[in-house]
Coordinates of C-alpha atoms in Angstrom, one line a residue:
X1 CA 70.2 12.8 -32.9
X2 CA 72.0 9.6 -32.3
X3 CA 69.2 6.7 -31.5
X4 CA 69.7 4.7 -28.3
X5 CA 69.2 1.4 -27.4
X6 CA 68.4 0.8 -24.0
X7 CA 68.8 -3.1 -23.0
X8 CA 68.4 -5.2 -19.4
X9 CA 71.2 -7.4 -20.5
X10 CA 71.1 -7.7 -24.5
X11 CA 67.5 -8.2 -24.8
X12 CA 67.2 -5.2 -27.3
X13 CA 70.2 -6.5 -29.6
X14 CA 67.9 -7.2 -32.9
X15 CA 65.9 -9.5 -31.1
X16 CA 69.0 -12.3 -30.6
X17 CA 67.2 -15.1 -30.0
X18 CA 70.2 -16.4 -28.1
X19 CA 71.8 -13.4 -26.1
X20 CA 72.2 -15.1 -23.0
X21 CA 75.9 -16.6 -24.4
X22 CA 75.7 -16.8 -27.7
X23 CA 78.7 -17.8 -29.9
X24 CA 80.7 -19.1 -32.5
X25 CA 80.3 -23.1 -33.7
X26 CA 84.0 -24.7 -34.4
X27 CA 84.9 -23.1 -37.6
X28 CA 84.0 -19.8 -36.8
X29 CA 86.7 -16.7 -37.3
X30 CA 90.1 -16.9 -35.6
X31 CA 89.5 -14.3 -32.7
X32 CA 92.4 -12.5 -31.6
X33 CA 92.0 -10.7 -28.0
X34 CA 95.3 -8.5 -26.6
X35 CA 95.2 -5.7 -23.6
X36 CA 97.2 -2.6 -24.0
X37 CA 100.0 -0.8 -21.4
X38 CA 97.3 1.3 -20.7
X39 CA 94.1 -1.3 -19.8
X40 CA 92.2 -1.3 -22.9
X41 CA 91.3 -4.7 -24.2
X42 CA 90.7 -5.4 -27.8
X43 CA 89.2 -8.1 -29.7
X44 CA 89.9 -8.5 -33.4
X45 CA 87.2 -10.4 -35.7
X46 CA 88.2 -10.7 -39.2
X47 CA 85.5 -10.9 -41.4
X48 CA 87.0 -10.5 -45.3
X49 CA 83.6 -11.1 -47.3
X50 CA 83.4 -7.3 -47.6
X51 CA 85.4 -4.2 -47.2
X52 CA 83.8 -3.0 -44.7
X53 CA 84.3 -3.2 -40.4
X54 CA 82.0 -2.4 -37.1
X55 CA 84.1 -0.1 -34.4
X56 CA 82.8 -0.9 -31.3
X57 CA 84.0 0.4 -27.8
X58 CA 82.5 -0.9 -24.7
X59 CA 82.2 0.4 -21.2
X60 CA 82.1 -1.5 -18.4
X61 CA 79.6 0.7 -16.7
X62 CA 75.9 1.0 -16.7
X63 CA 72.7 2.1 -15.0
X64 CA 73.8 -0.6 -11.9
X65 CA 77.0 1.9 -11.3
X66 CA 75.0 4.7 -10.6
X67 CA 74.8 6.6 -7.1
X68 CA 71.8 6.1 -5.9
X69 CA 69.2 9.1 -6.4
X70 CA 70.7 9.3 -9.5
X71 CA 68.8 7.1 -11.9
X72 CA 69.4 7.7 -15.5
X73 CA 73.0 9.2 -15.3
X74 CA 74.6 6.5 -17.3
X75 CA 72.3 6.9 -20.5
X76 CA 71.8 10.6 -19.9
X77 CA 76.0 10.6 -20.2
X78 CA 75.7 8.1 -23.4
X79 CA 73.8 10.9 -25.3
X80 CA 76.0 14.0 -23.7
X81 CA 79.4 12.0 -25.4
X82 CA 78.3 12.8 -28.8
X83 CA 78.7 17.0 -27.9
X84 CA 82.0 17.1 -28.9
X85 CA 86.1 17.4 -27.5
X86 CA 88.1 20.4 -27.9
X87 CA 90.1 19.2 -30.7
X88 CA 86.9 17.7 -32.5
X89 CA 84.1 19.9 -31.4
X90 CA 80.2 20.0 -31.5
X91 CA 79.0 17.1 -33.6
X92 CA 82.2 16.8 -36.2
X93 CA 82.3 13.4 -35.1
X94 CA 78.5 12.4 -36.7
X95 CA 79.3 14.6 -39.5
X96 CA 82.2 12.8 -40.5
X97 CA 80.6 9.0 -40.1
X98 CA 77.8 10.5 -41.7
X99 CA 80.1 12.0 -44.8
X100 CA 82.2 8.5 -45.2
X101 CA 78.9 6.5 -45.9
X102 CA 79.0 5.2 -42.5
X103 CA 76.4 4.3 -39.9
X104 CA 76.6 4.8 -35.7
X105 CA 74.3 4.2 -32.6
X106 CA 75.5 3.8 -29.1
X107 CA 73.5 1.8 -25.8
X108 CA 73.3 1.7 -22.3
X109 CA 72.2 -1.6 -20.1
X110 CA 72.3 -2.1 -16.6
X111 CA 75.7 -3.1 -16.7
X112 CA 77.6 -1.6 -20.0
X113 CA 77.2 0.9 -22.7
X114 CA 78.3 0.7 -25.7
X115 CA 79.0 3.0 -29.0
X116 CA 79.9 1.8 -33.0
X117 CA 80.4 2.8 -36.0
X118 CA 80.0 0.7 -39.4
X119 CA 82.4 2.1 -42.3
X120 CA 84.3 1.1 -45.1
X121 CA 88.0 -0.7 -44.2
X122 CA 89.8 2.2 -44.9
X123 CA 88.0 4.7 -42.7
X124 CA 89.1 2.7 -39.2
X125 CA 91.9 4.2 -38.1
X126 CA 90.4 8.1 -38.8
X127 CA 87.4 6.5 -36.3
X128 CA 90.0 5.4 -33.8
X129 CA 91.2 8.6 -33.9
X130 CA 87.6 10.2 -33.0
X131 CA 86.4 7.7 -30.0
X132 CA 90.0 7.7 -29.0
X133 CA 90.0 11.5 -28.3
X134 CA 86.4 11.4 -26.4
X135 CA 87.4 8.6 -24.4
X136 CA 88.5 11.2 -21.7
X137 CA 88.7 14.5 -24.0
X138 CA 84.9 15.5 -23.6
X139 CA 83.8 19.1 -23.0
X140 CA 80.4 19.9 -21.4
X141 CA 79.0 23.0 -21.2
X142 CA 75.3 23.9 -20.0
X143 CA 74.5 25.1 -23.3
X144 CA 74.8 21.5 -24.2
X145 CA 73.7 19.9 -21.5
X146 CA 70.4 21.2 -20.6
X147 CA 68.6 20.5 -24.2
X148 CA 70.1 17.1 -23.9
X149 CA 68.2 16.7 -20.8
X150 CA 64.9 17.7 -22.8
X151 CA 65.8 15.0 -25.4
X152 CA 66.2 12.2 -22.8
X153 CA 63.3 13.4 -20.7
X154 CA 61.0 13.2 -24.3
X155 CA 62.6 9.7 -24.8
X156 CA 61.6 8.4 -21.3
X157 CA 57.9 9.9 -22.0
X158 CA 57.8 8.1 -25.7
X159 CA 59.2 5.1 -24.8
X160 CA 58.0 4.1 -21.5
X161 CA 54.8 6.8 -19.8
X162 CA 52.8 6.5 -23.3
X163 CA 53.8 2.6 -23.8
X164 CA 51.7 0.8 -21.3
X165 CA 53.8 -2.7 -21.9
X166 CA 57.0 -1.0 -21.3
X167 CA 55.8 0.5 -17.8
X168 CA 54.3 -2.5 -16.6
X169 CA 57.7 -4.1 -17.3
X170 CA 58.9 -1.5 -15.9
X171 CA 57.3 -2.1 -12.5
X172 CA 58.0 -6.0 -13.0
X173 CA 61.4 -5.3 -12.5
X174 CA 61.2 -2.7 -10.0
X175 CA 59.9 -5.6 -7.5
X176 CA 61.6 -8.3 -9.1
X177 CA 64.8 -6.8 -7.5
X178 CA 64.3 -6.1 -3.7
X179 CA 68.0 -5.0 -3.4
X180 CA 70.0 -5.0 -6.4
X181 CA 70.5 -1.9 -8.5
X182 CA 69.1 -4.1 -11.4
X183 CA 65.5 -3.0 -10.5
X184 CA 66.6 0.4 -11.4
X185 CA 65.1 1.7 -15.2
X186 CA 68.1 1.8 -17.7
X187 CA 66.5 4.9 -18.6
X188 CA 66.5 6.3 -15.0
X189 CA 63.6 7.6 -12.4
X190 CA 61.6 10.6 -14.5
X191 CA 61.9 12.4 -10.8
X192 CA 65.6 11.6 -10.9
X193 CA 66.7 12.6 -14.6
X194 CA 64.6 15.8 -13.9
X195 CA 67.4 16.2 -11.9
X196 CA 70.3 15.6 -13.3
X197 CA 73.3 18.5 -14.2
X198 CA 76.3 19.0 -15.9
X199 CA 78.6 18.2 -12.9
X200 CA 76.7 15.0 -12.1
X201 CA 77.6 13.7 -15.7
X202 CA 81.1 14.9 -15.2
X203 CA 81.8 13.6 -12.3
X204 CA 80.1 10.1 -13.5
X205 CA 82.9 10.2 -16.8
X206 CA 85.5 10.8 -15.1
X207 CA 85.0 7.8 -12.7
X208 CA 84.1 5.4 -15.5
X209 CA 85.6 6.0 -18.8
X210 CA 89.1 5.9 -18.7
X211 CA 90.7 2.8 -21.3
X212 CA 91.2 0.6 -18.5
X213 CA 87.6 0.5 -18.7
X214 CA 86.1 -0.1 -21.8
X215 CA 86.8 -2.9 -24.8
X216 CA 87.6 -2.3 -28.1
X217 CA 85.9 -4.7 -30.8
X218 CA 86.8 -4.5 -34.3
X219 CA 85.1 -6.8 -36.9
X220 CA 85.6 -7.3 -40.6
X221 CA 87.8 -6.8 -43.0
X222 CA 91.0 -6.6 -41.3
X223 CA 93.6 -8.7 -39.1
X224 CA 94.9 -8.7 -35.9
X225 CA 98.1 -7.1 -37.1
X226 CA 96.8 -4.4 -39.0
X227 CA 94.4 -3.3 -36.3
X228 CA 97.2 -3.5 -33.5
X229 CA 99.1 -0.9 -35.3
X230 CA 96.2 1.6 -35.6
X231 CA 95.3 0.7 -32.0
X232 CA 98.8 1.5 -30.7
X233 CA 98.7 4.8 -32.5
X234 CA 95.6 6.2 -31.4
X235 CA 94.4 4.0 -28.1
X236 CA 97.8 3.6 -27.1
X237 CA 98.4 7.4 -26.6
X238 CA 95.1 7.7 -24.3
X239 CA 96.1 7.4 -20.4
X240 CA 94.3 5.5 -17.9
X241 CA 92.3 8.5 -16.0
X242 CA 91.9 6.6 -12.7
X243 CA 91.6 3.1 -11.4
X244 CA 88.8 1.1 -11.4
X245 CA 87.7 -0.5 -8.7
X246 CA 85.5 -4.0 -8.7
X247 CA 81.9 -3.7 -9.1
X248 CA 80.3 -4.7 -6.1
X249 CA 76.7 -4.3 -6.1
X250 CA 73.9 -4.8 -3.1
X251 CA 72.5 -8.3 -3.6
X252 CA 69.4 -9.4 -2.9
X253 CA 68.4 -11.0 0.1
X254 CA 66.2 -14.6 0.1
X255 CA 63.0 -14.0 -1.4
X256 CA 60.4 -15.7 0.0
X257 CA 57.2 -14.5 -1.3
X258 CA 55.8 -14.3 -4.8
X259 CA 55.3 -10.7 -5.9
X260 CA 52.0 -9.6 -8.6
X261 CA 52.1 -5.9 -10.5
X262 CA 48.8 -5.1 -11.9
X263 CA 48.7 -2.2 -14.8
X264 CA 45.4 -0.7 -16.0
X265 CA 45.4 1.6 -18.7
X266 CA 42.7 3.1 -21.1
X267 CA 45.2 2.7 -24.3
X268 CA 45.9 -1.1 -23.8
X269 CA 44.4 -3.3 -26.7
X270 CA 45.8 -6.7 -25.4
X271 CA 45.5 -7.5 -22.3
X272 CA 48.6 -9.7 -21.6
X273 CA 50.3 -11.7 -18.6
X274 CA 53.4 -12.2 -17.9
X275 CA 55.8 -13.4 -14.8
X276 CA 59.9 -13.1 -14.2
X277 CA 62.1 -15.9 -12.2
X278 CA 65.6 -14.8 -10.8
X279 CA 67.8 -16.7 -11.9
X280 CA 71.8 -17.0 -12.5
X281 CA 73.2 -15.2 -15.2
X282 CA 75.5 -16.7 -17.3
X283 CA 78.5 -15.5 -14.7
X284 CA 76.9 -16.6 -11.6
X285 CA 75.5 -20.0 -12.4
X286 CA 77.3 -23.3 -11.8
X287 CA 79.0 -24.7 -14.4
X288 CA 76.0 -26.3 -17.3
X289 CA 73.5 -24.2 -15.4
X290 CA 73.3 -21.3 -17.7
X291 CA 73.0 -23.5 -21.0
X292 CA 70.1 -26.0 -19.4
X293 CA 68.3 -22.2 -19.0
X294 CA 69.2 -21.5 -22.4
X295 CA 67.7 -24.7 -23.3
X296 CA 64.8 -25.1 -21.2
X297 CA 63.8 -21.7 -22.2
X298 CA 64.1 -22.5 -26.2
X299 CA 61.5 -25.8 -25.2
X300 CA 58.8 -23.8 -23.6
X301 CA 58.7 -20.9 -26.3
X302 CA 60.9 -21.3 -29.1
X303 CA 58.5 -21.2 -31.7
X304 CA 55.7 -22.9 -33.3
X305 CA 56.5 -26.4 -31.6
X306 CA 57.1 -25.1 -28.2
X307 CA 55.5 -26.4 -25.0
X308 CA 53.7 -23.0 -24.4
X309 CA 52.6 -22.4 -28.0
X310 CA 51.6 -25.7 -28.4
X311 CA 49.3 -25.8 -25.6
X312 CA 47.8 -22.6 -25.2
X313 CA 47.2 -21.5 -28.7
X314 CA 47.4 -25.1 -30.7
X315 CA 45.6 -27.6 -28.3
X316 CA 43.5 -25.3 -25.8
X317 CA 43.1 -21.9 -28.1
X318 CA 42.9 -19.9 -25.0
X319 CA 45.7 -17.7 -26.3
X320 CA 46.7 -15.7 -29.1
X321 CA 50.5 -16.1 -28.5
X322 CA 52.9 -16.9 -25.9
X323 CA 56.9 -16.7 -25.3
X324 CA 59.8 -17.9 -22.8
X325 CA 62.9 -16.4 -22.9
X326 CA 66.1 -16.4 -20.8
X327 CA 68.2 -13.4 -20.2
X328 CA 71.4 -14.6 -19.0
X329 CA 73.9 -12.2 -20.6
X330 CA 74.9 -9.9 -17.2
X331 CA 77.0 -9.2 -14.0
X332 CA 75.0 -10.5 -11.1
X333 CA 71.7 -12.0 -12.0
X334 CA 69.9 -13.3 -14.8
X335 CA 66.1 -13.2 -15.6
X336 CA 63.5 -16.4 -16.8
X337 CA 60.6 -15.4 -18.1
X338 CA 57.3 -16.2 -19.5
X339 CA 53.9 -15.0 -21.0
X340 CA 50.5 -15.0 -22.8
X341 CA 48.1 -13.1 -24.4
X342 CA 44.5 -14.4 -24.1
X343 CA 42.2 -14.6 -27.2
X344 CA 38.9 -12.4 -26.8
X345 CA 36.6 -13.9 -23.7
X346 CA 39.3 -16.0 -22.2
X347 CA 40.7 -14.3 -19.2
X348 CA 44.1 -13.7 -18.0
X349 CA 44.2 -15.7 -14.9
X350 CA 42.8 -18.8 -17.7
X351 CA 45.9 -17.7 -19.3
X352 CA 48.3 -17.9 -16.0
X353 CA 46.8 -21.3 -14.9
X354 CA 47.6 -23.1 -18.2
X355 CA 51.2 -21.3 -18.0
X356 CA 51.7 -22.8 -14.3
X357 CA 50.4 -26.3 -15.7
X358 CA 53.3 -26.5 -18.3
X359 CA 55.8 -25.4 -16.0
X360 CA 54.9 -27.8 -13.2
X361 CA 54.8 -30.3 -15.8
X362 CA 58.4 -29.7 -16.9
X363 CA 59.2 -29.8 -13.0
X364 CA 57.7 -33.1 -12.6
X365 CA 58.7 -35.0 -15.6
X366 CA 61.5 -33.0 -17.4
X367 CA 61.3 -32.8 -20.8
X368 CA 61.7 -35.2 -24.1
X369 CA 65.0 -36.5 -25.9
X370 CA 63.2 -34.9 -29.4
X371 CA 62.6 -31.8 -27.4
X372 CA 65.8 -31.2 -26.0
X373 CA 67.6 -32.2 -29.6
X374 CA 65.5 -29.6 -31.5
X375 CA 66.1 -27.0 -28.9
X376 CA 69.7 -27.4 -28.8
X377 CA 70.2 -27.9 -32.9
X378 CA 68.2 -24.5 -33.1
X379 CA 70.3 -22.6 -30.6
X380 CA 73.7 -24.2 -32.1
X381 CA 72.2 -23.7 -35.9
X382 CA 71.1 -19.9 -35.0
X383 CA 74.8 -19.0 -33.5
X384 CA 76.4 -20.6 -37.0
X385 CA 74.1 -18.3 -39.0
X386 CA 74.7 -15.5 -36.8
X387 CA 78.5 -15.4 -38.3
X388 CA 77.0 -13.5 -41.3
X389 CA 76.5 -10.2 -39.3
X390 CA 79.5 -8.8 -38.4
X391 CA 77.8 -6.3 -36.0
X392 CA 76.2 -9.5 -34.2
X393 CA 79.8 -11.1 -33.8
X394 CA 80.4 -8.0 -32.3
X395 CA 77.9 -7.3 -30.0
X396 CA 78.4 -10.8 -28.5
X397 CA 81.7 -10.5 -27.3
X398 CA 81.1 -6.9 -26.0
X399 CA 78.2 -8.1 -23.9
X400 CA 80.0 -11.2 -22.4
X401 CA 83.5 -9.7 -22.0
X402 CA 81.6 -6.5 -20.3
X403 CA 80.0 -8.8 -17.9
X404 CA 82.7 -11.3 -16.9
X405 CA 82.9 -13.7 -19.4
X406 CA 85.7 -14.8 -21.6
X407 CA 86.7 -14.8 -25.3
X408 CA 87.3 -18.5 -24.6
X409 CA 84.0 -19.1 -22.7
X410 CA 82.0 -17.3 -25.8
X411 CA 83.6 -19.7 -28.2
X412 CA 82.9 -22.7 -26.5
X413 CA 79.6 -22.1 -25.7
X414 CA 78.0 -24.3 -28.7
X415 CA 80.0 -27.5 -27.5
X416 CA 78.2 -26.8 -23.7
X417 CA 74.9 -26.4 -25.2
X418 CA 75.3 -29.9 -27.0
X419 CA 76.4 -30.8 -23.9
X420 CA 73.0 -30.3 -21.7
X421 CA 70.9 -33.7 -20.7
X422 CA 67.4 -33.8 -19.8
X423 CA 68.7 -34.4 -16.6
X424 CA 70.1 -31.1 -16.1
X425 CA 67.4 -29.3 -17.9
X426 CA 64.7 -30.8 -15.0
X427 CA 67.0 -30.3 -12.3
X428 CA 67.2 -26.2 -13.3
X429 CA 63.2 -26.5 -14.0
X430 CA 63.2 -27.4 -10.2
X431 CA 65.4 -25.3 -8.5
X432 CA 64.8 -22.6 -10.7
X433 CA 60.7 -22.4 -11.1
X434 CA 60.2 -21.0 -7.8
X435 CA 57.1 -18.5 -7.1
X436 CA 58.9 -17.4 -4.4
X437 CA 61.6 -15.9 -6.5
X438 CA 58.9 -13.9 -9.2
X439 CA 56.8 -11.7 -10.0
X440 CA 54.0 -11.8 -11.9
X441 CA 52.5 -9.4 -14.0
X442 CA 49.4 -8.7 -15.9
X443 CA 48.3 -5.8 -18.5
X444 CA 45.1 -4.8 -18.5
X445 CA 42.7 -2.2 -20.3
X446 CA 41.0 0.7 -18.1
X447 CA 38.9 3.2 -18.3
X448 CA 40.3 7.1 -17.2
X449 CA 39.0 8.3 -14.3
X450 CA 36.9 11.4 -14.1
X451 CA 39.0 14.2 -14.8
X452 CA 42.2 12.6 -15.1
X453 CA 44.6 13.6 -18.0
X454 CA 46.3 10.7 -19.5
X455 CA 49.7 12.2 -21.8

């Protein structure tokens, strides 16, 4: 059974600590980007320090594309494309990856899914010729199709009804968005995957994964020239299905009231609060928005000399750990966040007041020169780094070009991050900090109620 990766923008991605835009520092690979007669873009990233290359295709569809009452179709389809084609049938394709030494996962997000393969050099083309052929050759049956259901549906109950952290941010999100398909589980509704057939899934491929949908990213031991050919000989031969039309989602309206989600369950062990701003993503804020996020959020709770960390576990010792994080790496909206979990005896509305105290802070007075300059060394020092994993390299282009970025704006986003002031970093503290546009939520530990069976 291929694992999956379910993300809200890249969150999932090994725990980048810079998803949002994340990219290469001057120096970095020569990145070559072409679009075939057919729609298929393809992004070459050579990477010769071993024989080996990540295959990555990318879809730009995800759990935000779905009809409505249909929650879960885009992840339910991500498992159902490893049954097979009818000239590579049943799970040939696994088989073979698995034969050549090679490794593969797919994702889905709210707004793409993804699926690679990591192999030696010499093994590309034969996996171009695989994802080439279930790009719009797949063949569902319900002999297929209904245990796949079972698998997802014990997936959704493992990773989110017996994780009490997941469904309280879960229902976070749920009333974060009051419009936008983005408050819909990657995963999907339980009540709605229940639901879900064969002809649903069908009817979902066919509408979305055609080549004039999806990126190709190849990284590692090859060149643009050498991977064109292959491309032309196996991508090339695939036509476009259908047109694609632009994504037009249901945005939200003005929010004007501050939202709170409260979870109780008998298996939490750590209480925990936590709240979530709407923001702009990286494609919808105004130009040096995005990056004074990415900044601001690396202040509060990048690390041991964070804002948060400093004063809630450090100087008041009110909390066992806290975090900030910006998710800026999607379509429409983007997500800042915060938390804390509160040592034994400290409660979590101690927790939530100390939390607001350093944000109004930061609203009032900005923050420092030496703050900002270790922020922004970190995030430009973690993106050089990251040019040692292939698969990273990867995964950041996917993400951006499947949410409207650019190959150009991903390599220049190290020069805008050097290029935030405090200025800019207060002013998006300002606007950005709103109650009005969050919702706050806090774990906590009940006991069962008479009777009640908890799975």
């Amino acid at each position: 059974m291929i694992a999956t990766a379910l993300a809200r923008g890249c969150a999932s991605f090994l725990a980048l600590s810079i998803c949002t835009s994340a990219a290469l520092a001057a120096g970095g690979p020569a990145v070559s980007h072409f679009t075939l007669a057919n729609g298929l873009e393809v992004v070459v990233i050579p990477d010769r320090r071993a024989p080996v290359v990540t295959h990555m295709v990318w879809y730009r569809v995800g759990s935000a594309d779905e009809t409505a009452g249909k929650t879960g179709l885009a992840h339910f389809l991500e498992h159902l494309r490893f049954k097979g084609t009818e000239k590579k049938p049943g799970n040939l394709f696994s088989q073979t990856v698995a034969t050549i030494g090679g490794q593969e996962n797919a994702f889905t997000s709210s707004d793409y899914t993804g699926y690679f393969q990591r192999v030696p050099k010499e093994r590309l083309k034969l996996l171009m010729e695989f994802e080439s052929d279930r790009m719009t050759g797949l063949v569902l049956t319900d002999a297929v199709v209904k245990p796949e259901l079972d698998v997802v549906l014990e997936e959704e109950n493992s990773r989110v009804a017996n994780n009490p952290g997941a469904r309280l941010s879960q229902q976070v999100t749920a009333a974060l968005y009051l419009n936008h398909p983005y408050g819909r589980p990657v995963i999907g509704w339980r009540n709605e995957i229940e639901k879900l057939t064969r002809a649903d899934a069908l009817e979902f491929y066919k509408r979305f994964y055609t080549p004039n949908n999806a990126i190709l990213i190849v990284a590692g031991d090859v060149d643009a020239g050498e991977v064109k050919t292959m491309v032309d000989e196996t991508y090339g031969k695939v036509a476009r299905t259908t047109e694609i039309a632009p994504r037009q989602r249901p945005m939200e309206p003005e929010q004007v009231a501050p939202r709170t989600v409260t979870f109780a369950d008998p298996r939490v062990t750590q209480p925990s609060v936590q709240r979530q701003y709407l923001v702009p993503s990286s494609t919808t804020a105004a130009p040096g928005e995005s990056e004074a996020l990415d900044v601001l959020a690396h202040v509060l709770g990048g690390g041991q000399n964070s804002r948060l960390y400093r004063a809630l576990v450090l100087d008041k010792k009110i909390a066992l750990s806290s975090s900030a994080w910006y998710q800026g790496t999607a379509l429409d909206y983007g997500t800042m966040g915060v938390s804390g979990v509160p040592k034994e005896g400290v409660t979590l509305a101690q927790v939530e007041d100390a939390i607001d105290g350093i944000l109004a802070e930061v609203i009032a007075n900005g923050v420092t020169d030496e703050e900002m300059k270790r922020s922004k060394d970190r995030l430009v020092a973690d993106a050089v780094y990251a040019q040692d994993s292939q698969s990273t390299l990867a995964r950041w282009y996917g993400a951006a070009l499947t949410t409207g970025l650019t190959v150009e704006a991903v390599k220049a986003w190290p020069d805008r991050i050097k290029a935030v002031t405090t200025t800019a970093i207060k002013d998006a503290a300002g606007k950005w900090f709103d109650k009005r546009r969050s919702v706050t939520g806090y774990l906590i530990k009940d006991a069962p109620r008479p009777g009640e069976k908890r799975s």
